[in-house]
């Protein structure tokens, strides 16, 4: 098995990195169970990169049923120490119009009922680890984020630097009033998969950053009276065109 240093988790509309060459597929099992699908390891611009589709390659897993722990553990098992998470999101802030790419630096977790820690209790109900309360002041690794932004500069990909990602439970989209509340809370983006993934990555000691792909104006933000999956998928396809090049550049450093 080839070791890799960079892994990419694809979100809605990104189920493969077509540019990967000499691909090996790994069906992995982890202490948290099976990941969403095979981990595809291939060469991109001379570097070995791992790819995993968060929702499964046929998009069979909704956000609340993804085994986020197994996904991250599988990528770690294959040798990745850095994870670039692609998250399809709705735009709330003006800077985040549909088809924009963004690299948020903050998040607010509105999800509930998801397994959100790698720490499990023993038979007596004790977790007993000094590492239990990991620091999460900056939820995305500042160093890795700066590399993502630098890579985008090299490849010429327009990338909005910063912003707050509000993570909702889904799988339904939000009401206009819910989005108005998120805006008041300071959220610029809304999606359903940013957590617990970012928190688990921190617990596992992975360097983790989010590359948000804005698929639509969030509910009540644009002119449209509703959000359609057709719009979401078309905009993601459009906005993802330069991602492989950016990932290749990131894999170099
Ligand atoms: N809300 C939540 N998740 C999303 C959206 C949205 O508007 N668009 C794509 N994923």
Coordinates of N, CA, C and O and ligand atoms in Angstrom, one line a residue, residues 88-90 168 173-174 190-192 216 218 227, ligand 1:
X88 N -19.9 21.0 0.0 CA -20.8 21.7 -0.8 C -21.8 22.5 0.2 O -22.3 21.9 1.1
X89 N -21.9 23.8 -0.1 CA -22.6 24.7 0.9 C -23.5 25.6 0.2 O -23.4 25.8 -1.0
X90 N -24.3 26.3 1.0 CA -25.1 27.4 0.5 C -24.4 28.7 0.9 O -23.8 28.8 2.0
X168 N -25.5 22.7 9.8 CA -26.9 22.3 10.2 C -27.1 20.8 10.1 O -26.3 20.1 9.4
X173 N -33.2 21.1 3.6 CA -32.5 22.4 3.6 C -33.2 23.3 4.7 O -34.2 22.9 5.3
X174 N -32.7 24.5 4.9 CA -33.2 25.4 6.0 C -34.4 26.2 5.5 O -34.6 26.5 4.4
X190 N -23.5 27.9 4.8 CA -24.3 26.9 5.5 C -24.2 25.6 4.8 O -24.2 25.5 3.6
X191 N -23.9 24.5 5.5 CA -23.8 23.2 5.0 C -24.1 22.2 6.1 O -24.4 22.5 7.2
X192 N -24.1 20.9 5.7 CA -24.5 19.9 6.7 C -23.4 18.9 7.1 O -23.7 18.0 7.9
X216 N -25.4 27.3 -4.1 CA -26.7 28.0 -4.2 C -26.6 29.2 -3.2 O -25.9 29.1 -2.2
X218 N -28.2 30.5 0.0 CA -29.0 29.8 1.1 C -30.4 30.4 1.1 O -30.7 31.4 0.5
X227 N -34.7 26.2 -3.6 CA -33.4 25.6 -4.0 C -33.6 24.3 -4.6 O -34.3 23.4 -4.0
Ligands
LIG1 N1 -27.9 24.5 3.1 C1 -27.3 23.4 3.6 N2 -26.6 22.6 3.0 C2 -26.3 22.9 1.7 C3 -26.9 24.0 1.0 C4 -27.8 24.8 1.8 O1 -28.3 25.8 1.3 N3 -26.5 23.9 -0.3 C5 -25.7 22.8 -0.4 N4 -25.6 22.2 0.8

